[in-house]
Tab-separated table of C-alpha atoms in Angstrom:
chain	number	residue	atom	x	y	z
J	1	UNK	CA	-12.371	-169.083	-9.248
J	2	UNK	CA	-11.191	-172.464	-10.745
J	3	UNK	CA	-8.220	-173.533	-9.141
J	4	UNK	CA	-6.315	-175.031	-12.374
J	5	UNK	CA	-2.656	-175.973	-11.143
J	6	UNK	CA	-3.794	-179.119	-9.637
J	7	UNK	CA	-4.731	-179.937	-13.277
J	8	UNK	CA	-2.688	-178.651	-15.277
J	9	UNK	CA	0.657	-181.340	-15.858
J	10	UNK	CA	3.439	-181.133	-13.360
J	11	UNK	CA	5.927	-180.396	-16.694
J	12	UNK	CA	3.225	-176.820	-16.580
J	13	UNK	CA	5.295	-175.683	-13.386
J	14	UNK	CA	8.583	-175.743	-15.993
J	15	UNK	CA	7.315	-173.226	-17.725
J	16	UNK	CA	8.506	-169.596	-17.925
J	17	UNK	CA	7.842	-166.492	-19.584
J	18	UNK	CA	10.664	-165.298	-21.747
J	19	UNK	CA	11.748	-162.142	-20.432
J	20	UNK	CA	13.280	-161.345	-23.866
J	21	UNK	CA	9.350	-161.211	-25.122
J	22	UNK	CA	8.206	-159.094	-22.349
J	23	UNK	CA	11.345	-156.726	-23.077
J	24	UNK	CA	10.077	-157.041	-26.466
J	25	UNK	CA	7.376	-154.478	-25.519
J	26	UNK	CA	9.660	-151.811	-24.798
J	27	UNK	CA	10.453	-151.229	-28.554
J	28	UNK	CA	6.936	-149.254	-28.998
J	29	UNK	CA	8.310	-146.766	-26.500
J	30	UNK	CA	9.828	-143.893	-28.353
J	31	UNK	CA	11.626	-142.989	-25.373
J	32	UNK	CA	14.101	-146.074	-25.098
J	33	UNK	CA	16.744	-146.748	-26.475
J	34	UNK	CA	16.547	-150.623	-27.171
J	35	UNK	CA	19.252	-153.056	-27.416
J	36	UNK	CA	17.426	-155.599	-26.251
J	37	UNK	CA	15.659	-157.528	-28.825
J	38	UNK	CA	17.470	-159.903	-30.785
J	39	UNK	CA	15.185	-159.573	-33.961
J	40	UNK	CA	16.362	-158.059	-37.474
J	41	UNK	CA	15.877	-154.703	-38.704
J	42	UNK	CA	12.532	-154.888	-40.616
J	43	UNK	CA	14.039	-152.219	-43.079
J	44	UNK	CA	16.006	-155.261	-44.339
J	45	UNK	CA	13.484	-157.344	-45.121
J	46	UNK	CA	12.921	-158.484	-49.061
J	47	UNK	CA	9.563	-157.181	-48.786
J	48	UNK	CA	9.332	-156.691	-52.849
J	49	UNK	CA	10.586	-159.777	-53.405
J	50	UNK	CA	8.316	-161.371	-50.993
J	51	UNK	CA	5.456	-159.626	-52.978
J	52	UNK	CA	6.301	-160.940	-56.449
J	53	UNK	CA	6.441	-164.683	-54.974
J	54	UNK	CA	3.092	-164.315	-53.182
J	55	UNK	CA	1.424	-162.720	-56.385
J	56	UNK	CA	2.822	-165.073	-58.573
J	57	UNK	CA	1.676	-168.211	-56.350
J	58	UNK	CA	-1.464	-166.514	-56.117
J	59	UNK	CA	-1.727	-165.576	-60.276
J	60	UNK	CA	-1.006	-169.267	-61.029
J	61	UNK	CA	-1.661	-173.034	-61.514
J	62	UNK	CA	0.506	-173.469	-57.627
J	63	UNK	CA	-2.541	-171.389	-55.560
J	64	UNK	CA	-4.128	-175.060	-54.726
J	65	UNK	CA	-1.209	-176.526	-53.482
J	66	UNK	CA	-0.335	-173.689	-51.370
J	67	UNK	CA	-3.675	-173.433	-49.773
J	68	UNK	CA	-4.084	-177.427	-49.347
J	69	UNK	CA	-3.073	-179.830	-46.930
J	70	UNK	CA	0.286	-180.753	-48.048
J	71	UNK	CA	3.153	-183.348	-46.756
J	72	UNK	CA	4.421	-183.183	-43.069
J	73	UNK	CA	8.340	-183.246	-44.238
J	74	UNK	CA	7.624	-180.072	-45.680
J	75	UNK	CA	7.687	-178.502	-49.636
J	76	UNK	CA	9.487	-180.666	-51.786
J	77	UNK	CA	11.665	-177.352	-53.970
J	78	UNK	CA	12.592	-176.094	-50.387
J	79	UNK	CA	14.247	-178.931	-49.438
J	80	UNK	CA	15.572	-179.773	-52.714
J	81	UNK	CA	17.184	-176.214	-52.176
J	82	UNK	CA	18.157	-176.598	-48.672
J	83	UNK	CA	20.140	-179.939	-49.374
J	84	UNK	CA	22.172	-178.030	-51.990
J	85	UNK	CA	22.909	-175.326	-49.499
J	86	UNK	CA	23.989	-178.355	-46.943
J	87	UNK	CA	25.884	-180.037	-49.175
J	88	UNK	CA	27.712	-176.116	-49.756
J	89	UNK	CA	28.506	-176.459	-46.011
J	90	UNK	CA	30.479	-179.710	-46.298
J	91	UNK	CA	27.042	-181.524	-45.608
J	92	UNK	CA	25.902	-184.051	-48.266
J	93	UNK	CA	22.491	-184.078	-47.692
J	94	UNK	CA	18.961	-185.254	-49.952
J	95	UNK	CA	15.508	-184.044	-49.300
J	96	UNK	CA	14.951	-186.971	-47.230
J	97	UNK	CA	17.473	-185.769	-44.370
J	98	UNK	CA	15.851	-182.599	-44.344
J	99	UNK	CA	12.787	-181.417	-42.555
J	100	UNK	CA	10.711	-178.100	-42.325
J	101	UNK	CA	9.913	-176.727	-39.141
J	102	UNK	CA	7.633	-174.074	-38.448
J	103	UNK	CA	10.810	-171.997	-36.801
J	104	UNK	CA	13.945	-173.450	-35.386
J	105	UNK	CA	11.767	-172.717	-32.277
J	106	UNK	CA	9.964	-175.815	-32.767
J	107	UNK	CA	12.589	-177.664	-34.203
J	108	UNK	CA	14.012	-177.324	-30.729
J	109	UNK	CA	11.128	-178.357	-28.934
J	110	UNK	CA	10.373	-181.179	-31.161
J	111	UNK	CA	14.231	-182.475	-30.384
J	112	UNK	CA	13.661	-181.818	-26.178
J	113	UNK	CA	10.052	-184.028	-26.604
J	114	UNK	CA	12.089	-186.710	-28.957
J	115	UNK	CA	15.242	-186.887	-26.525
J	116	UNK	CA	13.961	-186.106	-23.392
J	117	UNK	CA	13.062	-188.204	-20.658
J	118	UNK	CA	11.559	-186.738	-16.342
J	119	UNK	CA	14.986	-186.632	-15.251
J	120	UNK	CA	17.440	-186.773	-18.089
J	121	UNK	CA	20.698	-184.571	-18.401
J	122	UNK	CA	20.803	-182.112	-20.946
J	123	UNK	CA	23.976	-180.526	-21.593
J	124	UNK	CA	24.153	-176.975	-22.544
J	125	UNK	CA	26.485	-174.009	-22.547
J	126	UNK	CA	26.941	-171.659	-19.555
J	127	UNK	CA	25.169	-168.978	-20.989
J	128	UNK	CA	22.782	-170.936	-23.628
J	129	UNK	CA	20.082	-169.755	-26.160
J	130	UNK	CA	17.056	-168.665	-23.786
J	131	UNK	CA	14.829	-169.951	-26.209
J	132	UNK	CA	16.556	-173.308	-26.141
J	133	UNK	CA	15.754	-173.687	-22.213
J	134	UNK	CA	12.638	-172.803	-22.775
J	135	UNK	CA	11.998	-175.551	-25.147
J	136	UNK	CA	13.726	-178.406	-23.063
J	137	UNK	CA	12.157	-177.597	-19.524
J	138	UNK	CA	8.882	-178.475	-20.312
J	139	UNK	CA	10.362	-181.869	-20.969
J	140	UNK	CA	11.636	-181.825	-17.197
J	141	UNK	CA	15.387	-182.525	-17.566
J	142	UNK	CA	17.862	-181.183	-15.332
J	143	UNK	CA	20.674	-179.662	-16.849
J	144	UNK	CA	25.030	-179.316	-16.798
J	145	UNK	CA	26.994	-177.589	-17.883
J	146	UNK	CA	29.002	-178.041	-21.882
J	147	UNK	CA	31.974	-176.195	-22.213
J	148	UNK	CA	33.483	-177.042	-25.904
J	149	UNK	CA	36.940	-175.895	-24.655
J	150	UNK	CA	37.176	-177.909	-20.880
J	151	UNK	CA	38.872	-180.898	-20.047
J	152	UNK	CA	35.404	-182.912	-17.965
J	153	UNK	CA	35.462	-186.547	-18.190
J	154	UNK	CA	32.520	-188.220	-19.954
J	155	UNK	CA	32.562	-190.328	-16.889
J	156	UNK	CA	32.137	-186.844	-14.307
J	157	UNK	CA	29.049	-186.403	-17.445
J	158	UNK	CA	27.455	-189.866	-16.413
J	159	UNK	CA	27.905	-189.785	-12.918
J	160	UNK	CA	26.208	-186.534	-12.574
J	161	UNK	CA	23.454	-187.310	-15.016
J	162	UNK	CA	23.422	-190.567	-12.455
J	163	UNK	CA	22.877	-188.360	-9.122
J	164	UNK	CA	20.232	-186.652	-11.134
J	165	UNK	CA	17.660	-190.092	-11.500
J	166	UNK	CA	18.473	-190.075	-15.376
J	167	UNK	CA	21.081	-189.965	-18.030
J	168	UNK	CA	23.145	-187.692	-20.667
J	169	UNK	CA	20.562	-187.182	-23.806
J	170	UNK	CA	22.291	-184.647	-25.959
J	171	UNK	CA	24.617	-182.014	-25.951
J	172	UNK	CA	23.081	-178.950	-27.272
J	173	UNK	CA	25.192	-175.626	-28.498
J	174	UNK	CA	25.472	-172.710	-31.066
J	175	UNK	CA	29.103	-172.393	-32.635
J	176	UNK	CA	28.860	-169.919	-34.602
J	177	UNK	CA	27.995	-166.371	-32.568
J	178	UNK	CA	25.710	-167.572	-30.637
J	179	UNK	CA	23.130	-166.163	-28.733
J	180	UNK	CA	23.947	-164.482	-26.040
J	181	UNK	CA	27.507	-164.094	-26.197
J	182	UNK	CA	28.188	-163.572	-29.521
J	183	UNK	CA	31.327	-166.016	-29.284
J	184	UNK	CA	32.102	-169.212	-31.842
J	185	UNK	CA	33.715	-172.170	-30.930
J	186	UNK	CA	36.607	-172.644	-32.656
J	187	UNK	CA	37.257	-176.256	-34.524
J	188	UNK	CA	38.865	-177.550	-31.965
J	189	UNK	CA	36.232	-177.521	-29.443
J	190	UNK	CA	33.937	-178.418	-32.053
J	191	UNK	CA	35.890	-181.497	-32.375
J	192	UNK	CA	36.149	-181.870	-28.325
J	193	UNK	CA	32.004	-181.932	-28.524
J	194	UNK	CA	31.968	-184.297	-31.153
J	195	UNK	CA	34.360	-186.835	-28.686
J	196	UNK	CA	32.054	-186.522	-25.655
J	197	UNK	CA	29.357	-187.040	-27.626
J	198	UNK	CA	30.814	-190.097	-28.820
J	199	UNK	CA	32.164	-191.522	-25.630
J	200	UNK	CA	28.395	-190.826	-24.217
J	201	UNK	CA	26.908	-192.586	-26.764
J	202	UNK	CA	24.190	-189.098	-27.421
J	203	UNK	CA	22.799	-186.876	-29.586
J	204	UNK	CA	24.490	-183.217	-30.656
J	205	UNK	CA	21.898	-180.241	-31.045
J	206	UNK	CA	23.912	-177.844	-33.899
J	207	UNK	CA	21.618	-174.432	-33.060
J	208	UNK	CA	23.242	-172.813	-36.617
J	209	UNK	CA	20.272	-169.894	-36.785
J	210	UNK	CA	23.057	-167.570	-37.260
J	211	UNK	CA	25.578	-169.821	-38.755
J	212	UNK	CA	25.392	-166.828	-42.220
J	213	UNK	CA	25.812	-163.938	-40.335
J	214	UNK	CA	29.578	-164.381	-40.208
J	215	UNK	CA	30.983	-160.999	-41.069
J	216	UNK	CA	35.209	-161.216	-40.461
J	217	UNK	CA	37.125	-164.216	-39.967
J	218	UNK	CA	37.639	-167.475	-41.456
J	219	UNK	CA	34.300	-169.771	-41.977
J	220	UNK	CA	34.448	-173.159	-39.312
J	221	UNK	CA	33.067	-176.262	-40.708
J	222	UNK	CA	29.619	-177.053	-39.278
J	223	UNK	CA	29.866	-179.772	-36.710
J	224	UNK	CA	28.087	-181.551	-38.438
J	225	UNK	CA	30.345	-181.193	-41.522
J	226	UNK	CA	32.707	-182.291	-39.368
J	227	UNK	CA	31.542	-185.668	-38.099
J	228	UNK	CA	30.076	-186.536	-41.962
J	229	UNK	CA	33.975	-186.060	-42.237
J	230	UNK	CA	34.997	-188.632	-39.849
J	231	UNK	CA	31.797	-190.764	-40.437
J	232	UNK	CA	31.460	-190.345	-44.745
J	233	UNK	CA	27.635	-190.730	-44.396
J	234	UNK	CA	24.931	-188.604	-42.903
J	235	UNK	CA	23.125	-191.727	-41.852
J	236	UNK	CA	25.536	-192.846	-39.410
J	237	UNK	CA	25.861	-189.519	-37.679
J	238	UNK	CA	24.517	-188.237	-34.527
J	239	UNK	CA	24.674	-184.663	-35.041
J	240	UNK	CA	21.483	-182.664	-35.694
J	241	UNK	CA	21.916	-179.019	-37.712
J	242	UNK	CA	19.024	-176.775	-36.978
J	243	UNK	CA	18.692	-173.726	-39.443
J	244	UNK	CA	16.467	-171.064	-40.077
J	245	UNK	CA	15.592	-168.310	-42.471
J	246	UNK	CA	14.326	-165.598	-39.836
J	247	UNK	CA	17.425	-163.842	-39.339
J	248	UNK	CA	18.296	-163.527	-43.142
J	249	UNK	CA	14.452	-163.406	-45.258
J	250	UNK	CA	11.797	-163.106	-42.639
J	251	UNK	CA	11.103	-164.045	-39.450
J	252	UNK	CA	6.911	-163.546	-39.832
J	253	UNK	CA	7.221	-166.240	-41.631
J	254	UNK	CA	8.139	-169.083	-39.318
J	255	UNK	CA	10.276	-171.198	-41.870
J	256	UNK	CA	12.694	-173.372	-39.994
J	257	UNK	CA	14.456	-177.161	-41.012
J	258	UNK	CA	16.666	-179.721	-39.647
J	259	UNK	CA	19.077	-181.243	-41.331
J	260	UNK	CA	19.743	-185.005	-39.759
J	261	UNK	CA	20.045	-188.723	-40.071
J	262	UNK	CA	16.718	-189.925	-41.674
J	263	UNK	CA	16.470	-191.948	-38.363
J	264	UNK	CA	15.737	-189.098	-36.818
J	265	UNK	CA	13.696	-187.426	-39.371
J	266	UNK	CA	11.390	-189.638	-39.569
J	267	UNK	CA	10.764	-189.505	-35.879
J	268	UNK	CA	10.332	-185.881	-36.264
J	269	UNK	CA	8.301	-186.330	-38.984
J	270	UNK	CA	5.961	-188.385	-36.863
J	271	UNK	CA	5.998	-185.499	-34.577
J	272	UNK	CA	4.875	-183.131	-36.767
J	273	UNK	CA	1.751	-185.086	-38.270
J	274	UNK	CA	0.575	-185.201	-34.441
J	275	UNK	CA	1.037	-181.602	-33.763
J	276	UNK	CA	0.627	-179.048	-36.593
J	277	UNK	CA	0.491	-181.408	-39.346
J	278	UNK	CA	2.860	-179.485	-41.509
J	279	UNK	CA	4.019	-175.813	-41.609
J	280	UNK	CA	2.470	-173.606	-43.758
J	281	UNK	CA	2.881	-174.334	-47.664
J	282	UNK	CA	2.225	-170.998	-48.957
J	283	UNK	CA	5.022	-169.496	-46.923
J	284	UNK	CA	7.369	-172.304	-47.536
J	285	UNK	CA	6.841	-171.877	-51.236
J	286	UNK	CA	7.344	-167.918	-51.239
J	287	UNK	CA	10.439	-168.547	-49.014
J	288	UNK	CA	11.947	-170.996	-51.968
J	289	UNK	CA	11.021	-168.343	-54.639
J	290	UNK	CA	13.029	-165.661	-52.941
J	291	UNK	CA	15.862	-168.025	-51.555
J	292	UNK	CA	16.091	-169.221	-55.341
J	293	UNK	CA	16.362	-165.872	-56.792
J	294	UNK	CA	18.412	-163.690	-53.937
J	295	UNK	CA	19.630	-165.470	-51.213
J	296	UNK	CA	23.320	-164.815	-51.428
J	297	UNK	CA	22.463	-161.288	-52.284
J	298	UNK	CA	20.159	-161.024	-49.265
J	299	UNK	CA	22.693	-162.407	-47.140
J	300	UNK	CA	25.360	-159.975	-48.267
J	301	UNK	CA	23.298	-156.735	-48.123
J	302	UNK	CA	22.526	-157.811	-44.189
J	303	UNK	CA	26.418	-158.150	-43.991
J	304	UNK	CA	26.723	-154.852	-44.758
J	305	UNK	CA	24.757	-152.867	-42.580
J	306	UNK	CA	25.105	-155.173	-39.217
J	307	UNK	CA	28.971	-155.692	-39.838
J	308	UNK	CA	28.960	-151.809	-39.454
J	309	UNK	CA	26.999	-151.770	-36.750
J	310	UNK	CA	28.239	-153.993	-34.848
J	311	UNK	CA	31.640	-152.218	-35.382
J	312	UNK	CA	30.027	-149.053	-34.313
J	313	UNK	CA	28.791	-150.820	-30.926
J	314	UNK	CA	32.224	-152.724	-30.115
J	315	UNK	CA	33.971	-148.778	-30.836
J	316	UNK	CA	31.230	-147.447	-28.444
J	317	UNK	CA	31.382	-149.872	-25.387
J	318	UNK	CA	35.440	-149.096	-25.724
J	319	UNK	CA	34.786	-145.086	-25.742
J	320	UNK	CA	32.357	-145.159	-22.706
J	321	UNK	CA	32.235	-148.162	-20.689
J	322	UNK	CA	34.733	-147.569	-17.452
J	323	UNK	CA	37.540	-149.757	-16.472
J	324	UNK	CA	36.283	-153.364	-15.001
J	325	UNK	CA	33.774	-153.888	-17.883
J	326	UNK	CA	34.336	-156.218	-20.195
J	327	UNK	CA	32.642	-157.823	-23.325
J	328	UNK	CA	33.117	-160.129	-26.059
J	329	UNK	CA	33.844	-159.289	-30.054
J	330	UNK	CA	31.832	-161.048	-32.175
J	331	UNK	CA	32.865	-161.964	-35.696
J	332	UNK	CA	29.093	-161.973	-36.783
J	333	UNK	CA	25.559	-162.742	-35.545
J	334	UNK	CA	23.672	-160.047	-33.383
J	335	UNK	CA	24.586	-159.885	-30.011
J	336	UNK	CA	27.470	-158.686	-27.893
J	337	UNK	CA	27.638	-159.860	-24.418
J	338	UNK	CA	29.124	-157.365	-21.579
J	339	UNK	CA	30.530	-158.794	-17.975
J	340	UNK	CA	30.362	-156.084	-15.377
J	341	UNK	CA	31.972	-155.955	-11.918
J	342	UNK	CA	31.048	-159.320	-9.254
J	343	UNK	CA	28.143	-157.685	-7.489
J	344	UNK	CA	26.879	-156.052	-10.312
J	345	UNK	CA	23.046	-156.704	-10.944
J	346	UNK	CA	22.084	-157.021	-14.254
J	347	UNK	CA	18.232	-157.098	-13.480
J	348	UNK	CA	18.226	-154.146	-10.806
J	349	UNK	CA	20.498	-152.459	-13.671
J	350	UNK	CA	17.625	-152.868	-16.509
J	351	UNK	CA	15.070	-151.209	-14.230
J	352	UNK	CA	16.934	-148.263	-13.005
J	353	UNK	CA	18.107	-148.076	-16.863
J	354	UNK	CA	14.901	-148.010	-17.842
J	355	UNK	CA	13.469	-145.186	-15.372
J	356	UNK	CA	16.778	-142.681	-15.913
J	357	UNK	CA	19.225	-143.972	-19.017
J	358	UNK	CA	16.087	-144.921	-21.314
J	359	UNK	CA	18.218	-147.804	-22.330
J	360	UNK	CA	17.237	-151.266	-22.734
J	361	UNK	CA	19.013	-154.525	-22.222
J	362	UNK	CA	18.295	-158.152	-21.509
J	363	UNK	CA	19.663	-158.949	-17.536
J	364	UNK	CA	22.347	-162.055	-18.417
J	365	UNK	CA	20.669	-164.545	-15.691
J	366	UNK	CA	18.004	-165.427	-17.668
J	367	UNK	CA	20.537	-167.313	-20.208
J	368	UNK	CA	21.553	-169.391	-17.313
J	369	UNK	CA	20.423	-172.891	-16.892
J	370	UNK	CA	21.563	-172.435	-12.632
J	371	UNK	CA	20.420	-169.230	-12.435
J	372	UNK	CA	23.535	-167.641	-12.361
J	373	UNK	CA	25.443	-165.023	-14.682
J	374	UNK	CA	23.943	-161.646	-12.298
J	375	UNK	CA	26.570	-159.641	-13.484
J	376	UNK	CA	26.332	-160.115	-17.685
J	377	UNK	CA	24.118	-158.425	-19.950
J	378	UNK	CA	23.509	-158.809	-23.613
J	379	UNK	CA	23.234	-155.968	-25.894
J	380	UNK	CA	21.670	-156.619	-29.644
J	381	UNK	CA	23.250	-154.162	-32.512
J	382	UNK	CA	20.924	-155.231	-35.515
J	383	UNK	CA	18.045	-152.667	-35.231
J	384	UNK	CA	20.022	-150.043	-34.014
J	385	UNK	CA	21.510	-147.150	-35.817
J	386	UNK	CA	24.959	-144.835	-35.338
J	387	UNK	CA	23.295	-142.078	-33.156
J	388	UNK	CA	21.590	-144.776	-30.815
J	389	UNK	CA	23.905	-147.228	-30.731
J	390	UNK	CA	26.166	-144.403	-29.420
J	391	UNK	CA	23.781	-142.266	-27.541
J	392	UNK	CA	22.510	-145.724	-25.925
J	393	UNK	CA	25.953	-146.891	-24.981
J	394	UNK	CA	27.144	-143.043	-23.781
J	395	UNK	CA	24.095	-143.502	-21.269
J	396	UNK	CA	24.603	-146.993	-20.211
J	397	UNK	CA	28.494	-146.371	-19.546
J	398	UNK	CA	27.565	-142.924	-16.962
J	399	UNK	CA	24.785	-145.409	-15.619
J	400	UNK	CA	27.244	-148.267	-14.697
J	401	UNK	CA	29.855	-145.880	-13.590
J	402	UNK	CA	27.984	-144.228	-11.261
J	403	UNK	CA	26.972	-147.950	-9.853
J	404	UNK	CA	30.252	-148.718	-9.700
J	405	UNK	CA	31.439	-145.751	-7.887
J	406	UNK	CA	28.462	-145.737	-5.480
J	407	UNK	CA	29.541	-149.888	-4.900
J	408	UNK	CA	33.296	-148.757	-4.225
């Protein structure tokens, strides 16, 4: 047999599988009970409306267009949409500082390729976006920790980054419900960001893929609303606002953008001409159809149904899950993110879950840049119903109970 590693690139050995894919699996098993896939309930979709805008493109004068080569910054109506939904955010924007991606996904691994350096510091939460590590490490960085609401020097940031045989690149973060935890950072750490960022002299990675799944609460300025603020031009700022349309039209799809300087789209721009050429034009023209026509009434329908369930979940984990247990409240997104007992294994949890509760979760560890976070799960609400978001939380609770109690 070939022996291929001494080949393959040293960034290859960086490289992980996601173990939210492989968990993935599990949701063809009738048996389990799955909280574990972040994804949204398909029975949501706009499939009808999807229908008409493919039909139509296909029916009309647009069908060359949207089966030709087309431009690398992406379709022209899109963006012309998406800057008027920026500029709704607090986020004056034109076409030309926005840029379609095929996903956020590779709107994040454009940014770790762009930014990132053998060696360089990336600063992320502690828990962060799995899918966000997974992005960056093939870019070999090392990694420290961001916390929006601490009190760490930008000096401590440097020296570190220092130690590590590179230097701070960008602070990356979700603020609104993020994924994992479910949490937002409030305007004030927001702010804090924006200040170490400044005194660092790097870039700030806005993750907003959930940013309209806000379902209580008051709405927080974006951040980069908030440095446009400070700044009064787009242009001079050093925030970059990645958005998508999977978790509110369709995820099959793989429509993504950034919204940034055009210093920084154009480098992405160059990017994209090198690797996929552009993302696919039919798609992005059936996803402006349907944004056009519906996308506030979309948005509000999927408010609806995952507002009650998360409610259903939080009411759940309070009836069943024993004393010691602890998890956040979300005011929106997908995820709620449960802290069990110190010597508490999340992974050795999932697989004797798996063989007795029939319940699915994703083990918290694998949101950890260090490896930590053994004890914390994270527990998706949006494809599950009343019964199993119950029945699945009933089971979980008597299965870390009796862990508990066999740990005491």
């Amino acid at each position: 047999m070939l022996n291929w590693d001494h080949i393959f690139a040293t960034r290859s050995s960086r490289m992980r599988a996601s173990e939210i894919r492989e968990l993935l699996k599990l949701l063809d098993r009738p048996d389990i009970i799955s909280f574990a896939g972040g994804i949204p309930d398909p029975e949501l979709f706009p499939d009808a409306e999807f229908k008409e805008a493919y039909a139509e493109i296909f029916d009309g004068p647009a069908v060359s267009a949207a089966l030709q080569y087309s431009v690398s910054e992406g379709y022209r109506p899109l963006r012309q949409w998406l800057a008027k939904q920026m500029a709704a955010l607090g986020i004056p924007a034109t076409v030309d500082n926005i840029f379609i991606t095929s996903g956020s996904q590779q709107g994040l691994d454009y940014l770790g390729k762009l930014f990132l350096s053998p060696k360089d510091t990336a600063l992320v939460t502690w828990p962060t976006y799995l899918g966000a590590l997974q992005a960056f490490n093939a870019y070999e960085p090392t990694y420290d920790q961001l916390n929006p609401g601490g009190n760490r020097t930008p000096e401590a940031y440097r020296q570190q980054a220092a130690l590590a045989g590179g230097r701070v690149k960008f602070a990356y973060l979700s603020a609104d419900f993020a994924n994992p935890t479910g949490e937002t950072v409030d305007r004030a750490g927001r702010e804090r960001v924006l200040d170490l960022a400044e005194e660092l002299d790097v870039a700030v990675i806005e993750d907003a893929a959930y940013q309209s799944l806000r379902y209580d609460g008051e709405a927080i300025p974006p951040i980069l609303a908030l440095e446009i603020a400070r700044k009064g031009d787009i242009n001079s700022t050093r925030t970059i606002y990645c958005g998508s349309f999977s978790k509110t039209l369709a995820p099959g799809l793989r429509v993504g953008w950034v919204c940034a300087s055009e210093t920084v789209i154009r480098k992405l721009v160059l990017m994209k001409q090198a690797a996929d050429l552009h993302s696919s034009t039919i798609n992005q023209m059936a996803i402006c159809t349907v944004a056009e026509r519906g996308f506030d009434e979309q948005v509000q329908k999927i408010h609806r149904v995952y507002k009650h369930r998360r409610s259903a979940m939080l009411a759940a984990l309070e009836k069943y899950m024993p004393a010691g247990v602890t998890w956040t409240k979300p005011e929106g997104g997908m995820f709620v993110w449960v802290t069990l007992p110190k010597g508490t294994d999340g992974a050795e949890l999932l697989a004797k879950s798996i063989q007795t509760a029939k319940v699915a979760f994703v083990p918290g560890r694998a949101f950890f840049a260090d490896g930590s976070g053994e004890n914390t799960l994270r527990l998706s609400f949006s494809c599950a119903n009343d019964k199993m978001i119950d029945e699945g939380i009933r089971r979980l609770g008597d299965l870390v109970r009796g862990e508990m109690a066999e740990a005491a």
